[in-house]
């Protein structure tokens, strides 16, 4: 696939750690909240978001992030990335988790040479 026909792909990597407010909830309250979040995620998936998954961060990697967990989501364009980001905020997630987001348009997939992608990103001619 050449550059002109390559479909855009954007990812949102969300890293988080539970805060004191979360820790103060009962298990029933936590489950209710997470069930509502799951319903929102299912709706977004029907709208085209690809849920790559959720996981605990590996502390054995070099220079690890300070957060404890992550969720990784992929969408086809920047507007969709921002819609997912806004939905996370609107569901109340930030009330319970110390959260950092990383959003990016990916380059270097679908047969694009890594050297070309990295040079383009870094402005190397």
GROMACS .gro file of N, CA and C in nm:
model
  375
    1UNK      N    1   0.086  -0.119   0.000
    1UNK     CA    2   0.000   0.000   0.000
    1UNK      C    3   0.089   0.123   0.000
    2UNK      N    4   0.065   0.217  -0.089
    2UNK     CA    5   0.149   0.336  -0.094
    2UNK      C    6   0.094   0.446  -0.004
    3UNK      N    7   0.173   0.550   0.013
    3UNK     CA    8   0.136   0.659   0.103
    3UNK      C    9   0.005   0.725   0.065
    4UNK      N   10  -0.022   0.737  -0.063
    4UNK     CA   11  -0.142   0.809  -0.105
    4UNK      C   12  -0.270   0.733  -0.075
    5UNK      N   13  -0.263   0.601  -0.060
    5UNK     CA   14  -0.384   0.523  -0.032
    5UNK      C   15  -0.391   0.477   0.113
    6UNK      N   16  -0.290   0.509   0.193
    6UNK     CA   17  -0.289   0.464   0.331
    6UNK      C   18  -0.396   0.534   0.413
    7UNK      N   19  -0.473   0.459   0.484
    7UNK     CA   20  -0.577   0.513   0.571
    7UNK      C   21  -0.512   0.569   0.698
    8UNK      N   22  -0.563   0.682   0.745
    8UNK     CA   23  -0.514   0.738   0.871
    8UNK      C   24  -0.544   0.643   0.985
    9UNK      N   25  -0.457   0.643   1.086
    9UNK     CA   26  -0.483   0.569   1.208
    9UNK      C   27  -0.433   0.655   1.324
   10UNK      N   28  -0.520   0.680   1.417
   10UNK     CA   29  -0.486   0.757   1.536
   10UNK      C   30  -0.505   0.667   1.657
   11UNK      N   31  -0.419   0.686   1.757
   11UNK     CA   32  -0.434   0.611   1.881
   11UNK      C   33  -0.445   0.708   1.997
   12UNK      N   34  -0.518   0.663   2.098
   12UNK     CA   35  -0.525   0.733   2.225
   12UNK      C   36  -0.478   0.633   2.330
   13UNK      N   37  -0.367   0.664   2.395
   13UNK     CA   38  -0.314   0.582   2.502
   13UNK      C   39  -0.344   0.655   2.632
   14UNK      N   40  -0.424   0.594   2.716
   14UNK     CA   41  -0.463   0.654   2.844
   14UNK      C   42  -0.391   0.579   2.955
   15UNK      N   43  -0.318   0.653   3.037
   15UNK     CA   44  -0.253   0.591   3.153
   15UNK      C   45  -0.314   0.651   3.278
   16UNK      N   46  -0.331   0.568   3.380
   16UNK     CA   47  -0.397   0.617   3.500
   16UNK      C   48  -0.358   0.537   3.623
   17UNK      N   49  -0.385   0.598   3.738
   17UNK     CA   50  -0.374   0.534   3.869
   17UNK      C   51  -0.497   0.573   3.950
   18UNK      N   52  -0.554   0.481   4.026
   18UNK     CA   53  -0.669   0.515   4.111
   18UNK      C   54  -0.630   0.621   4.214
   19UNK      N   55  -0.721   0.718   4.237
   19UNK     CA   56  -0.695   0.820   4.338
   19UNK      C   57  -0.768   0.787   4.468
   20UNK      N   58  -0.756   0.874   4.564
   20UNK     CA   59  -0.816   0.848   4.696
   20UNK      C   60  -0.968   0.840   4.690
   21UNK      N   61  -1.030   0.919   4.603
   21UNK     CA   62  -1.176   0.913   4.590
   21UNK      C   63  -1.220   0.774   4.542
   22UNK      N   64  -1.147   0.718   4.446
   22UNK     CA   65  -1.177   0.582   4.399
   22UNK      C   66  -1.160   0.481   4.511
   23UNK      N   67  -1.051   0.494   4.582
   23UNK     CA   68  -1.021   0.399   4.690
   23UNK      C   69  -1.127   0.405   4.800
   24UNK      N   70  -1.198   0.518   4.812
   24UNK     CA   71  -1.302   0.534   4.912
   24UNK      C   72  -1.436   0.474   4.873
   25UNK      N   73  -1.453   0.435   4.747
   25UNK     CA   74  -1.579   0.375   4.703
   25UNK      C   75  -1.588   0.229   4.747
   26UNK      N   76  -1.710   0.183   4.766
   26UNK     CA   77  -1.732   0.041   4.794
   26UNK      C   78  -1.714  -0.037   4.664
   27UNK      N   79  -1.698  -0.168   4.675
   27UNK     CA   80  -1.688  -0.250   4.554
   27UNK      C   81  -1.814  -0.240   4.468
   28UNK      N   82  -1.929  -0.228   4.532
   28UNK     CA   83  -2.055  -0.214   4.457
   28UNK      C   84  -2.053  -0.084   4.377
   29UNK      N   85  -2.011   0.026   4.438
   29UNK     CA   86  -2.003   0.154   4.367
   29UNK      C   87  -1.901   0.149   4.253
   30UNK      N   88  -1.788   0.084   4.279
   30UNK     CA   89  -1.686   0.071   4.174
   30UNK      C   90  -1.740  -0.009   4.056
   31UNK      N   91  -1.807  -0.120   4.084
   31UNK     CA   92  -1.862  -0.204   3.976
   31UNK      C   93  -1.968  -0.127   3.897
   32UNK      N   94  -2.054  -0.051   3.965
   32UNK     CA   95  -2.156   0.027   3.896
   32UNK      C   96  -2.091   0.129   3.802
   33UNK      N   97  -1.990   0.197   3.851
   33UNK     CA   98  -1.921   0.296   3.769
   33UNK      C   99  -1.855   0.230   3.648
   34UNK      N  100  -1.784   0.120   3.671
   34UNK     CA  101  -1.714   0.052   3.562
   34UNK      C  102  -1.810  -0.009   3.461
   35UNK      N  103  -1.927  -0.052   3.507
   35UNK     CA  104  -2.030  -0.103   3.416
   35UNK      C  105  -2.079   0.009   3.323
   36UNK      N  106  -2.096   0.129   3.378
   36UNK     CA  107  -2.137   0.244   3.296
   36UNK      C  108  -2.027   0.281   3.196
   37UNK      N  109  -1.902   0.275   3.240
   37UNK     CA  110  -1.790   0.303   3.149
   37UNK      C  111  -1.787   0.200   3.036
   38UNK      N  112  -1.809   0.074   3.070
   38UNK     CA  113  -1.809  -0.032   2.969
   38UNK      C  114  -1.920  -0.011   2.866
   39UNK      N  115  -2.035   0.036   2.912
   39UNK     CA  116  -2.146   0.064   2.818
   39UNK      C  117  -2.107   0.176   2.722
   40UNK      N  118  -2.040   0.279   2.773
   40UNK     CA  119  -1.993   0.388   2.687
   40UNK      C  120  -1.890   0.337   2.586
   41UNK      N  121  -1.800   0.251   2.633
   41UNK     CA  122  -1.697   0.195   2.544
   41UNK      C  123  -1.761   0.110   2.435
   42UNK      N  124  -1.862   0.032   2.471
   42UNK     CA  125  -1.931  -0.052   2.372
   42UNK      C  126  -1.999   0.034   2.266
   43UNK      N  127  -2.056   0.145   2.309
   43UNK     CA  128  -2.121   0.237   2.215
   43UNK      C  129  -2.018   0.299   2.121
   44UNK      N  130  -1.903   0.339   2.176
   44UNK     CA  131  -1.796   0.397   2.093
   44UNK      C  132  -1.742   0.294   1.995
   45UNK      N  133  -1.735   0.169   2.038
   45UNK     CA  134  -1.687   0.063   1.950
   45UNK      C  135  -1.781   0.046   1.830
   46UNK      N  136  -1.910   0.055   1.856
   46UNK     CA  137  -2.008   0.047   1.747
   46UNK      C  138  -1.990   0.163   1.650
   47UNK      N  139  -1.940   0.276   1.702
   47UNK     CA  140  -1.916   0.394   1.619
   47UNK      C  141  -1.783   0.392   1.546
   48UNK      N  142  -1.706   0.284   1.562
   48UNK     CA  143  -1.582   0.271   1.486
   48UNK      C  144  -1.453   0.271   1.567
   49UNK      N  145  -1.461   0.293   1.698
   49UNK     CA  146  -1.341   0.289   1.780
   49UNK      C  147  -1.296   0.145   1.796
   50UNK      N  148  -1.167   0.122   1.783
   50UNK     CA  149  -1.109  -0.010   1.806
   50UNK      C  150  -1.048  -0.010   1.945
   51UNK      N  151  -1.099  -0.094   2.033
   51UNK     CA  152  -1.044  -0.106   2.168
   51UNK      C  153  -0.932  -0.208   2.161
   52UNK      N  154  -0.808  -0.161   2.172
   52UNK     CA  155  -0.695  -0.253   2.169
   52UNK      C  156  -0.680  -0.325   2.302
   53UNK      N  157  -0.727  -0.263   2.411
   53UNK     CA  158  -0.728  -0.331   2.540
   53UNK      C  159  -0.688  -0.243   2.656
   54UNK      N  160  -0.696  -0.303   2.774
   54UNK     CA  161  -0.658  -0.239   2.899
   54UNK      C  162  -0.556  -0.329   2.967
   55UNK      N  163  -0.466  -0.270   3.046
   55UNK     CA  164  -0.368  -0.354   3.115
   55UNK      C  165  -0.294  -0.280   3.224
   56UNK      N  166  -0.222  -0.358   3.304
   56UNK     CA  167  -0.134  -0.303   3.407
   56UNK      C  168   0.000  -0.269   3.341
   57UNK      N  169   0.057  -0.155   3.378
   57UNK     CA  170   0.185  -0.114   3.319
   57UNK      C  171   0.298  -0.200   3.375
   58UNK      N  172   0.390  -0.235   3.290
   58UNK     CA  173   0.504  -0.319   3.325
   58UNK      C  174   0.615  -0.230   3.380
   59UNK      N  175   0.645  -0.244   3.505
   59UNK     CA  176   0.748  -0.162   3.570
   59UNK      C  177   0.890  -0.205   3.533
   60UNK      N  178   0.906  -0.318   3.465
   60UNK     CA  179   1.039  -0.369   3.431
   60UNK      C  180   1.095  -0.307   3.303
   61UNK      N  181   1.012  -0.227   3.231
   61UNK     CA  182   1.065  -0.164   3.110
   61UNK      C  183   1.150  -0.043   3.148
   62UNK      N  184   1.239  -0.003   3.057
   62UNK     CA  185   1.321   0.115   3.086
   62UNK      C  186   1.234   0.240   3.087
   63UNK      N  187   1.262   0.330   3.180
   63UNK     CA  188   1.193   0.458   3.191
   63UNK      C  189   1.040   0.445   3.194
   64UNK      N  190   0.984   0.367   3.289
   64UNK     CA  191   0.840   0.344   3.292
   64UNK      C  192   0.760   0.468   3.331
   65UNK      N  193   0.637   0.475   3.283
   65UNK     CA  194   0.544   0.582   3.322
   65UNK      C  195   0.509   0.565   3.469
   66UNK      N  196   0.478   0.673   3.539
   66UNK     CA  197   0.446   0.662   3.682
   66UNK      C  198   0.307   0.605   3.711
   67UNK      N  199   0.219   0.603   3.612
   67UNK     CA  200   0.084   0.552   3.635
   67UNK      C  201   0.087   0.399   3.646
   68UNK      N  202  -0.027   0.343   3.686
   68UNK     CA  203  -0.035   0.199   3.711
   68UNK      C  204  -0.098   0.118   3.598
   69UNK      N  205  -0.189   0.179   3.521
   69UNK     CA  206  -0.268   0.106   3.423
   69UNK      C  207  -0.279   0.185   3.292
   70UNK      N  208  -0.326   0.117   3.187
   70UNK     CA  209  -0.347   0.186   3.060
   70UNK      C  210  -0.466   0.127   2.985
   71UNK      N  211  -0.518   0.207   2.895
   71UNK     CA  212  -0.616   0.164   2.795
   71UNK      C  213  -0.570   0.220   2.663
   72UNK      N  214  -0.581   0.141   2.557
   72UNK     CA  215  -0.533   0.187   2.426
   72UNK      C  216  -0.646   0.171   2.325
   73UNK      N  217  -0.674   0.280   2.255
   73UNK     CA  218  -0.787   0.288   2.163
   73UNK      C  219  -0.737   0.341   2.028
   74UNK      N  220  -0.792   0.290   1.920
   74UNK     CA  221  -0.755   0.335   1.786
   74UNK      C  222  -0.879   0.382   1.711
   75UNK      N  223  -0.862   0.490   1.636
   75UNK     CA  224  -0.970   0.547   1.555
   75UNK      C  225  -0.912   0.589   1.420
   76UNK      N  226  -0.999   0.626   1.328
   76UNK     CA  227  -0.955   0.656   1.192
   76UNK      C  228  -0.921   0.801   1.165
   77UNK      N  229  -0.952   0.892   1.258
   77UNK     CA  230  -0.922   1.033   1.230
   77UNK      C  231  -0.911   1.112   1.360
   78UNK      N  232  -0.858   1.231   1.347
   78UNK     CA  233  -0.833   1.317   1.463
   78UNK      C  234  -0.962   1.356   1.534
   79UNK      N  235  -1.068   1.385   1.461
   79UNK     CA  236  -1.195   1.421   1.524
   79UNK      C  237  -1.246   1.307   1.611
   80UNK      N  238  -1.233   1.184   1.563
   80UNK     CA  239  -1.277   1.069   1.642
   80UNK      C  240  -1.191   1.052   1.767
   81UNK      N  241  -1.061   1.077   1.754
   81UNK     CA  242  -0.972   1.070   1.870
   81UNK      C  243  -1.017   1.168   1.977
   82UNK      N  244  -1.049   1.290   1.935
   82UNK     CA  245  -1.093   1.391   2.031
   82UNK      C  246  -1.231   1.358   2.089
   83UNK      N  247  -1.315   1.293   2.012
   83UNK     CA  248  -1.446   1.250   2.064
   83UNK      C  249  -1.430   1.144   2.172
   84UNK      N  250  -1.339   1.050   2.152
   84UNK     CA  251  -1.312   0.948   2.255
   84UNK      C  252  -1.257   1.014   2.380
   85UNK      N  253  -1.163   1.105   2.362
   85UNK     CA  254  -1.104   1.178   2.474
   85UNK      C  255  -1.213   1.251   2.554
   86UNK      N  256  -1.303   1.318   2.484
   86UNK     CA  257  -1.411   1.391   2.551
   86UNK      C  258  -1.506   1.295   2.622
   87UNK      N  259  -1.535   1.182   2.562
   87UNK     CA  260  -1.625   1.084   2.624
   87UNK      C  261  -1.567   1.031   2.755
   88UNK      N  262  -1.435   1.013   2.759
   88UNK     CA  263  -1.370   0.967   2.882
   88UNK      C  264  -1.390   1.071   2.992
   89UNK      N  265  -1.371   1.196   2.957
   89UNK     CA  266  -1.391   1.303   3.055
   89UNK      C  267  -1.537   1.310   3.100
   90UNK      N  268  -1.630   1.303   3.006
   90UNK     CA  269  -1.772   1.317   3.038
   90UNK      C  270  -1.826   1.203   3.123
   91UNK      N  271  -1.767   1.085   3.115
   91UNK     CA  272  -1.817   0.972   3.194
   91UNK      C  273  -1.777   0.983   3.341
   92UNK      N  274  -1.694   1.082   3.376
   92UNK     CA  275  -1.654   1.101   3.514
   92UNK      C  276  -1.525   1.031   3.553
   93UNK      N  277  -1.454   0.980   3.455
   93UNK     CA  278  -1.332   0.903   3.481
   93UNK      C  279  -1.230   0.983   3.563
   94UNK      N  280  -1.215   1.111   3.530
   94UNK     CA  281  -1.112   1.192   3.595
   94UNK      C  282  -1.141   1.219   3.742
   95UNK      N  283  -1.264   1.197   3.785
   95UNK     CA  284  -1.295   1.210   3.928
   95UNK      C  285  -1.225   1.103   4.011
   96UNK      N  286  -1.201   0.988   3.951
   96UNK     CA  287  -1.153   0.872   4.026
   96UNK      C  288  -1.012   0.827   3.993
   97UNK      N  289  -0.953   0.885   3.889
   97UNK     CA  290  -0.821   0.838   3.845
   97UNK      C  291  -0.732   0.955   3.810
   98UNK      N  292  -0.606   0.948   3.853
   98UNK     CA  293  -0.504   1.042   3.810
   98UNK      C  294  -0.460   0.992   3.672
   99UNK      N  295  -0.478   1.075   3.572
   99UNK     CA  296  -0.484   1.029   3.434
   99UNK      C  297  -0.395   1.113   3.343
  100UNK      N  298  -0.324   1.049   3.252
  100UNK     CA  299  -0.247   1.117   3.149
  100UNK      C  300  -0.281   1.052   3.015
  101UNK      N  301  -0.310   1.135   2.915
  101UNK     CA  302  -0.342   1.085   2.781
  101UNK      C  303  -0.229   1.114   2.684
  102UNK      N  304  -0.210   1.023   2.590
  102UNK     CA  305  -0.119   1.043   2.478
  102UNK      C  306  -0.199   1.013   2.352
  103UNK      N  307  -0.212   1.111   2.265
  103UNK     CA  308  -0.281   1.092   2.139
  103UNK      C  309  -0.185   1.115   2.024
  104UNK      N  310  -0.196   1.034   1.919
  104UNK     CA  311  -0.105   1.049   1.805
  104UNK      C  312  -0.165   0.992   1.678
  105UNK      N  313  -0.128   1.054   1.565
  105UNK     CA  314  -0.152   0.992   1.435
  105UNK      C  315  -0.031   0.905   1.408
  106UNK      N  316  -0.054   0.779   1.378
  106UNK     CA  317   0.056   0.687   1.356
  106UNK      C  318   0.109   0.695   1.213
  107UNK      N  319   0.239   0.679   1.201
  107UNK     CA  320   0.308   0.670   1.073
  107UNK      C  321   0.393   0.543   1.079
  108UNK      N  322   0.425   0.489   0.965
  108UNK     CA  323   0.516   0.375   0.962
  108UNK      C  324   0.449   0.240   0.961
  109UNK      N  325   0.317   0.236   0.947
  109UNK     CA  326   0.249   0.107   0.936
  109UNK      C  327   0.213   0.081   0.791
  110UNK      N  328   0.163  -0.036   0.763
  110UNK     CA  329   0.114  -0.071   0.628
  110UNK      C  330   0.220  -0.055   0.519
  111UNK      N  331   0.340  -0.103   0.547
  111UNK     CA  332   0.443  -0.104   0.444
  111UNK      C  333   0.526   0.023   0.432
  112UNK      N  334   0.498   0.123   0.513
  112UNK     CA  335   0.579   0.245   0.509
  112UNK      C  336   0.713   0.213   0.576
  113UNK      N  337   0.820   0.250   0.512
  113UNK     CA  338   0.954   0.228   0.564
  113UNK      C  339   0.973   0.306   0.694
  114UNK      N  340   1.026   0.241   0.797
  114UNK     CA  341   1.048   0.304   0.927
  114UNK      C  342   1.137   0.427   0.914
  115UNK      N  343   1.242   0.417   0.834
  115UNK     CA  344   1.332   0.532   0.816
  115UNK      C  345   1.256   0.652   0.761
  116UNK      N  346   1.175   0.629   0.659
  116UNK     CA  347   1.097   0.738   0.599
  116UNK      C  348   1.001   0.800   0.700
  117UNK      N  349   0.931   0.715   0.775
  117UNK     CA  350   0.834   0.765   0.873
  117UNK      C  351   0.904   0.847   0.980
  118UNK      N  352   1.013   0.796   1.035
  118UNK     CA  353   1.084   0.868   1.141
  118UNK      C  354   1.147   0.997   1.090
  119UNK      N  355   1.207   0.993   0.971
  119UNK     CA  356   1.264   1.115   0.914
  119UNK      C  357   1.157   1.221   0.891
  120UNK      N  358   1.042   1.180   0.842
  120UNK     CA  359   0.931   1.272   0.820
  120UNK      C  360   0.888   1.335   0.952
  121UNK      N  361   0.870   1.254   1.055
  121UNK     CA  362   0.827   1.307   1.186
  121UNK      C  363   0.928   1.405   1.243
  122UNK      N  364   1.056   1.376   1.226
  122UNK     CA  365   1.162   1.456   1.288
  122UNK      C  366   1.217   1.564   1.195
  123UNK      N  367   1.158   1.580   1.077
  123UNK     CA  368   1.200   1.685   0.986
  123UNK      C  369   1.337   1.662   0.924
  124UNK      N  370   1.377   1.536   0.910
  124UNK     CA  371   1.506   1.504   0.850
  124UNK      C  372   1.487   1.486   0.701
  125UNK      N  373   1.567   1.558   0.622
  125UNK     CA  374   1.556   1.551   0.475
  125UNK      C  375   1.643   1.442   0.421
   0.00000   0.00000   0.00000
